[in-house]
PDB file of C-alpha atoms in Angstrom:
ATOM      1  CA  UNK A   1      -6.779 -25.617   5.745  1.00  0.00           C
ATOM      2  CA  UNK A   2      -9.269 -24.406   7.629  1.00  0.00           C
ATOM      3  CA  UNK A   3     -12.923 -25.581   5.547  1.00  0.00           C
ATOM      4  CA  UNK A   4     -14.387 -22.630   2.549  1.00  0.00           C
ATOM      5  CA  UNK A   5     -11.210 -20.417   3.091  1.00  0.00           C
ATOM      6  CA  UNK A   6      -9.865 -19.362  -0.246  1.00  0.00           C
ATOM      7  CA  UNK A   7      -6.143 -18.481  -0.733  1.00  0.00           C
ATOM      8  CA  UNK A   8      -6.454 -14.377  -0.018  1.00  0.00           C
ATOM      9  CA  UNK A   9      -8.341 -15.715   3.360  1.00  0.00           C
ATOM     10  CA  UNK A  10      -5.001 -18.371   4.567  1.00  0.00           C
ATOM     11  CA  UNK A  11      -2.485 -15.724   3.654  1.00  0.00           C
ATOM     12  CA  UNK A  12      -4.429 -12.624   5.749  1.00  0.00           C
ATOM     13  CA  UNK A  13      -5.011 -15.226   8.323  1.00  0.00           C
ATOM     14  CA  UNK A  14      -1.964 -16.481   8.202  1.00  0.00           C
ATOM     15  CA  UNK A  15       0.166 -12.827   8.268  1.00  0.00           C
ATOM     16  CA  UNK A  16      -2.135 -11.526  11.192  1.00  0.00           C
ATOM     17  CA  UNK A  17      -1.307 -14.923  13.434  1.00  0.00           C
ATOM     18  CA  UNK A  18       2.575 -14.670  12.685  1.00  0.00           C
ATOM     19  CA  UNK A  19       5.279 -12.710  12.247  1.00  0.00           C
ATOM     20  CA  UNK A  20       6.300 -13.647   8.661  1.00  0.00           C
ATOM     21  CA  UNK A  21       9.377 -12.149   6.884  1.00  0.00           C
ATOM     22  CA  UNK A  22       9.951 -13.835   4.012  1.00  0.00           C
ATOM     23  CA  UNK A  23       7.669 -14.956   1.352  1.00  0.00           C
ATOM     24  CA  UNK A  24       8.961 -18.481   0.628  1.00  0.00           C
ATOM     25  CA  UNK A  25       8.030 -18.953   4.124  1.00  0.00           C
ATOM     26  CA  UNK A  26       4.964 -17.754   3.578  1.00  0.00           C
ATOM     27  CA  UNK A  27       4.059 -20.272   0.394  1.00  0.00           C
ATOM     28  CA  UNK A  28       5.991 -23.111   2.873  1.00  0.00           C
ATOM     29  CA  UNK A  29       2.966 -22.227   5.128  1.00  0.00           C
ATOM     30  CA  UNK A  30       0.462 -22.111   2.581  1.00  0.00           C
ATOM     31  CA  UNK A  31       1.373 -25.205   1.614  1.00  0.00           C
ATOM     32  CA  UNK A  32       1.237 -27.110   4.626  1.00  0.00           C
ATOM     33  CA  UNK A  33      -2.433 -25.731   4.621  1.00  0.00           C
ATOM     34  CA  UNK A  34      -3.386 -27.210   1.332  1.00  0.00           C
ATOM     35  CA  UNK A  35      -2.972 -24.041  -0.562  1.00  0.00           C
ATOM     36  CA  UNK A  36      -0.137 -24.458  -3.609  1.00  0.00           C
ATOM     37  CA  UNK A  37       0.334 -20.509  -5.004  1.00  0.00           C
ATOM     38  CA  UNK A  38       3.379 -20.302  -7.343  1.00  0.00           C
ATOM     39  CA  UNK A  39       5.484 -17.605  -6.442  1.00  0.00           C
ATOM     40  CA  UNK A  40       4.186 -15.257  -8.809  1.00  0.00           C
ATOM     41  CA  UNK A  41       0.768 -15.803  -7.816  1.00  0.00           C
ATOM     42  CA  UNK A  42       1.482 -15.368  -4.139  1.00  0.00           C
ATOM     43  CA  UNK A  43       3.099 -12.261  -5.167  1.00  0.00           C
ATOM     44  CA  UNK A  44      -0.028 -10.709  -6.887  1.00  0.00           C
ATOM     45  CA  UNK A  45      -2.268 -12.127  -4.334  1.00  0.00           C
ATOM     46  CA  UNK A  46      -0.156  -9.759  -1.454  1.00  0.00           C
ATOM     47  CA  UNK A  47      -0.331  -7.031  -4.177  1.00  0.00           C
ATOM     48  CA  UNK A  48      -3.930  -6.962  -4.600  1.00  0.00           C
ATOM     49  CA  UNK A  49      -4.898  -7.692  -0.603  1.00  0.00           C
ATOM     50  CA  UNK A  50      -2.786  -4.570   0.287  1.00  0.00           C
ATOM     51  CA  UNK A  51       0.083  -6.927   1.869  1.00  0.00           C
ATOM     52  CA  UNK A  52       3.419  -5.134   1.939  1.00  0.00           C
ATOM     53  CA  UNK A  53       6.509  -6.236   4.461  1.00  0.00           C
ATOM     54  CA  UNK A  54       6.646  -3.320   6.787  1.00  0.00           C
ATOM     55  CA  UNK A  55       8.714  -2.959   9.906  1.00  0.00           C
ATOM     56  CA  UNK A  56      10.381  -6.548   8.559  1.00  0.00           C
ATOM     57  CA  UNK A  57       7.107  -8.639   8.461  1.00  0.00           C
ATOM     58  CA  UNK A  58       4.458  -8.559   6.137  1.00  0.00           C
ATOM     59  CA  UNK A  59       1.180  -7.209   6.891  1.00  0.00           C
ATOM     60  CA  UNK A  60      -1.430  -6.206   5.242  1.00  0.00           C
ATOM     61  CA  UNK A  61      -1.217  -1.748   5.156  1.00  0.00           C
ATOM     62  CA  UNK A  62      -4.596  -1.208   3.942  1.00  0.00           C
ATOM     63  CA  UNK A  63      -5.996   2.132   4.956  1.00  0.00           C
ATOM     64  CA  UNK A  64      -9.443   1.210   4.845  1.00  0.00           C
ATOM     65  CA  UNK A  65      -9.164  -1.349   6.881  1.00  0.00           C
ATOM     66  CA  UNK A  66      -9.675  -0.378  10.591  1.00  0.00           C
ATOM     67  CA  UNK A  67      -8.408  -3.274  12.390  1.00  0.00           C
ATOM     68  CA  UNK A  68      -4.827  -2.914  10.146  1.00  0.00           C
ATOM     69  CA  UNK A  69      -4.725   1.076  10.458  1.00  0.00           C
ATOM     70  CA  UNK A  70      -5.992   1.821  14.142  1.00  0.00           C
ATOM     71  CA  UNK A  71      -4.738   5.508  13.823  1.00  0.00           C
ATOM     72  CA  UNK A  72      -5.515   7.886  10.852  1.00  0.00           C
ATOM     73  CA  UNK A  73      -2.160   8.661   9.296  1.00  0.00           C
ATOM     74  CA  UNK A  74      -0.911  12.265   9.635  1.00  0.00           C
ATOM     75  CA  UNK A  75      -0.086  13.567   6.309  1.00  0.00           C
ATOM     76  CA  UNK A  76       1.229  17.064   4.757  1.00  0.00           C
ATOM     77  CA  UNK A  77       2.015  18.111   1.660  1.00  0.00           C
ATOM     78  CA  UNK A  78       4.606  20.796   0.555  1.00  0.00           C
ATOM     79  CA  UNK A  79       5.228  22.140  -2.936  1.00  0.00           C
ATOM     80  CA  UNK A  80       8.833  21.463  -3.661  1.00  0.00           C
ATOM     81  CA  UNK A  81       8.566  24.091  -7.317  1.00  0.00           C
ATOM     82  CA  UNK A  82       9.146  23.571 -10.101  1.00  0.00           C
ATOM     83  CA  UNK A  83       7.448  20.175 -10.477  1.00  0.00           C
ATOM     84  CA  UNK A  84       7.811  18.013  -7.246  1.00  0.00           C
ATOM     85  CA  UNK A  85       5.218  17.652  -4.257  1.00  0.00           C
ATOM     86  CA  UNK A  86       6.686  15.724  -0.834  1.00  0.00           C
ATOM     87  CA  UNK A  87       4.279  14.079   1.224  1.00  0.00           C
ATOM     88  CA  UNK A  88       5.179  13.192   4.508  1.00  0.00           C
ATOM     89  CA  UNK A  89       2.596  10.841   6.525  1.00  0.00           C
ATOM     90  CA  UNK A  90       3.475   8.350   9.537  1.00  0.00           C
ATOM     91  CA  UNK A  91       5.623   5.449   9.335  1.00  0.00           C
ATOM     92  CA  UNK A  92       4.756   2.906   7.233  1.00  0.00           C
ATOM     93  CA  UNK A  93       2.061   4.442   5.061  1.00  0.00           C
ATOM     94  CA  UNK A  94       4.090   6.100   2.289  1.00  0.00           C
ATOM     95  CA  UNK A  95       4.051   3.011   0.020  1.00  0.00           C
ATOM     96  CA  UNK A  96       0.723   2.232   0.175  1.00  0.00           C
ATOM     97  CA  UNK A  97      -0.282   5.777  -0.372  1.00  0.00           C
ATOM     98  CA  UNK A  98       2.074   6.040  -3.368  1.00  0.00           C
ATOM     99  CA  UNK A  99       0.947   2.860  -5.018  1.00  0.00           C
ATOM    100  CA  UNK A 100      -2.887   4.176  -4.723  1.00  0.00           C
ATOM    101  CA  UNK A 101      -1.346   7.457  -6.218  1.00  0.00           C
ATOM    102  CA  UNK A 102       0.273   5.779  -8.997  1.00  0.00           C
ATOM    103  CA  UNK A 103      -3.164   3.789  -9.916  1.00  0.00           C
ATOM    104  CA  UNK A 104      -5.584   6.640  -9.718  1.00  0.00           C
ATOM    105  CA  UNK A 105      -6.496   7.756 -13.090  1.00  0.00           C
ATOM    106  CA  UNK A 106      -7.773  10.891 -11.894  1.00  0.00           C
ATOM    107  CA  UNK A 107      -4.725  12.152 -11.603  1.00  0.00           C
ATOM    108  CA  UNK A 108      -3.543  14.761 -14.937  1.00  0.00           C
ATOM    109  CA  UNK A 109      -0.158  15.521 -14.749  1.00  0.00           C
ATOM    110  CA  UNK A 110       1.213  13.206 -12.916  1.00  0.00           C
ATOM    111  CA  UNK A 111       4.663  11.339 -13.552  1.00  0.00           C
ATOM    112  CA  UNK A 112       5.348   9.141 -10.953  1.00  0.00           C
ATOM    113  CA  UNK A 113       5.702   8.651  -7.195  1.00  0.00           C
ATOM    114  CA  UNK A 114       8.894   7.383  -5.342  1.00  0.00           C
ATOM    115  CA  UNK A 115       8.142   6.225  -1.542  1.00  0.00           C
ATOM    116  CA  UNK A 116       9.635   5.628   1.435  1.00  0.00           C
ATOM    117  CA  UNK A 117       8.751   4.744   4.874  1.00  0.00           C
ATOM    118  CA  UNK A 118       6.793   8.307   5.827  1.00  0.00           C
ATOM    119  CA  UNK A 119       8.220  10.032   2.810  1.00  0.00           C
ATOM    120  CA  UNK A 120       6.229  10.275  -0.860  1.00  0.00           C
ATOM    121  CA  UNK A 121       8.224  12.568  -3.757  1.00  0.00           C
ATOM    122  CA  UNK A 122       5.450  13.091  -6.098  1.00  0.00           C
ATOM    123  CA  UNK A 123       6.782  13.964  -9.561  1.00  0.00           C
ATOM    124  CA  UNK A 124       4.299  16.293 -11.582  1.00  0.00           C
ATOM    125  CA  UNK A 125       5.327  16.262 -15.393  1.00  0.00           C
ATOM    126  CA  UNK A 126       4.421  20.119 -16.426  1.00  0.00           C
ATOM    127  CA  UNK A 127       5.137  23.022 -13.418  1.00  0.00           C
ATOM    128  CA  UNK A 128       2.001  25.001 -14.791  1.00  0.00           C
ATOM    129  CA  UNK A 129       0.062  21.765 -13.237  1.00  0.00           C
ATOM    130  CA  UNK A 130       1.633  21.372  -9.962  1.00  0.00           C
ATOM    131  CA  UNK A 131      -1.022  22.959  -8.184  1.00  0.00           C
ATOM    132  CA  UNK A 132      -3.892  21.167  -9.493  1.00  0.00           C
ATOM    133  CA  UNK A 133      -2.435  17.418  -9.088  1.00  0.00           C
ATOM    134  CA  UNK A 134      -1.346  19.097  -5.277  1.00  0.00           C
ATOM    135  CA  UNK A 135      -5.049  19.535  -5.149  1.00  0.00           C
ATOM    136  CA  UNK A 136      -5.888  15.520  -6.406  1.00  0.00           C
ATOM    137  CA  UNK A 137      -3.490  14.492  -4.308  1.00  0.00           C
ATOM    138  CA  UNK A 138      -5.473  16.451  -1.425  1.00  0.00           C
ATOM    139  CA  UNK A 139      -8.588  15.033  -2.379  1.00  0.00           C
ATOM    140  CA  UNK A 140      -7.282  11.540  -2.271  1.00  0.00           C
ATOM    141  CA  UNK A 141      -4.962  11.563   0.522  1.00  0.00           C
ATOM    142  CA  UNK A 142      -8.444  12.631   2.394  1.00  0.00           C
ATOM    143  CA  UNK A 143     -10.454   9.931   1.153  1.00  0.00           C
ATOM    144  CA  UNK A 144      -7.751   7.087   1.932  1.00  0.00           C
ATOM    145  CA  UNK A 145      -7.368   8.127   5.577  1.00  0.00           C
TER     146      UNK A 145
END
């Protein structure tokens, strides 16, 4: 391990030297650098850093981070009535965009998000609000990219 790196250091270290698919490899690796994570704490650790498989490795997706997200994501939103937004943004950043939608508390009226790839269904519980959580999710769609 290399000397004062903490656990979230090795793993982003270790996902941006190589290509790592699996997370058992990933605590095998961690290991071998003197770091012992159960699974369930590796787990929250690649939660909480941002660190999603994407493409079929992990890496970390963060959209604040410039050297992860070289590009600003293209995103568009279209009101699906009665109570259903679809975002569509490039490859790769729907889940991370969802999961930040899903944890903002700003956010009235708002059921749930599914996500795929470059595709975010954003379920709004009354129609009446549909507008004003397509506005919130305007706001922080903006301030994520």
């Amino acid at each position: 391990m290399v000397e004062g790196m903490n656990l979230d250091d090795e793993i982003l270290r270790l996902i941006s030297e190589r290509e790592i698919s699996d997370q058992a490899v990933l605590q095998e690796l961690l290991e071998a650098e003197g770091q012992a994570p159960s699974q369930s704490t590796l787990s929250r650790r690649l939660k909480k850093l941002g660190v999603q498989k994407v493409g079929g490795r992990y890496q970390r997706a963060s959209l604040t981070d410039p050297v992860a997200t070289p590009e600003r994501p293209r995103v568009s939103i279209v009101e699906a009535p009665p109570n259903l937004l679809v975002v569509k943004t490039s490859p790769g950043y729907a889940p991370v965009l969802a999961l930040a939608l899903d944890r903002e508390p700003e956010v009235p009226g708002l059921a749930g998000t599914v996500a795929g790839d470059d595709t975010i269904f954003v379920a709004v519980t009354d129609p009446s609000r549909l507008r004003e959580v397509r506005s919130v999710v305007e706001r922080l769609m903006l301030r994520s990219a």
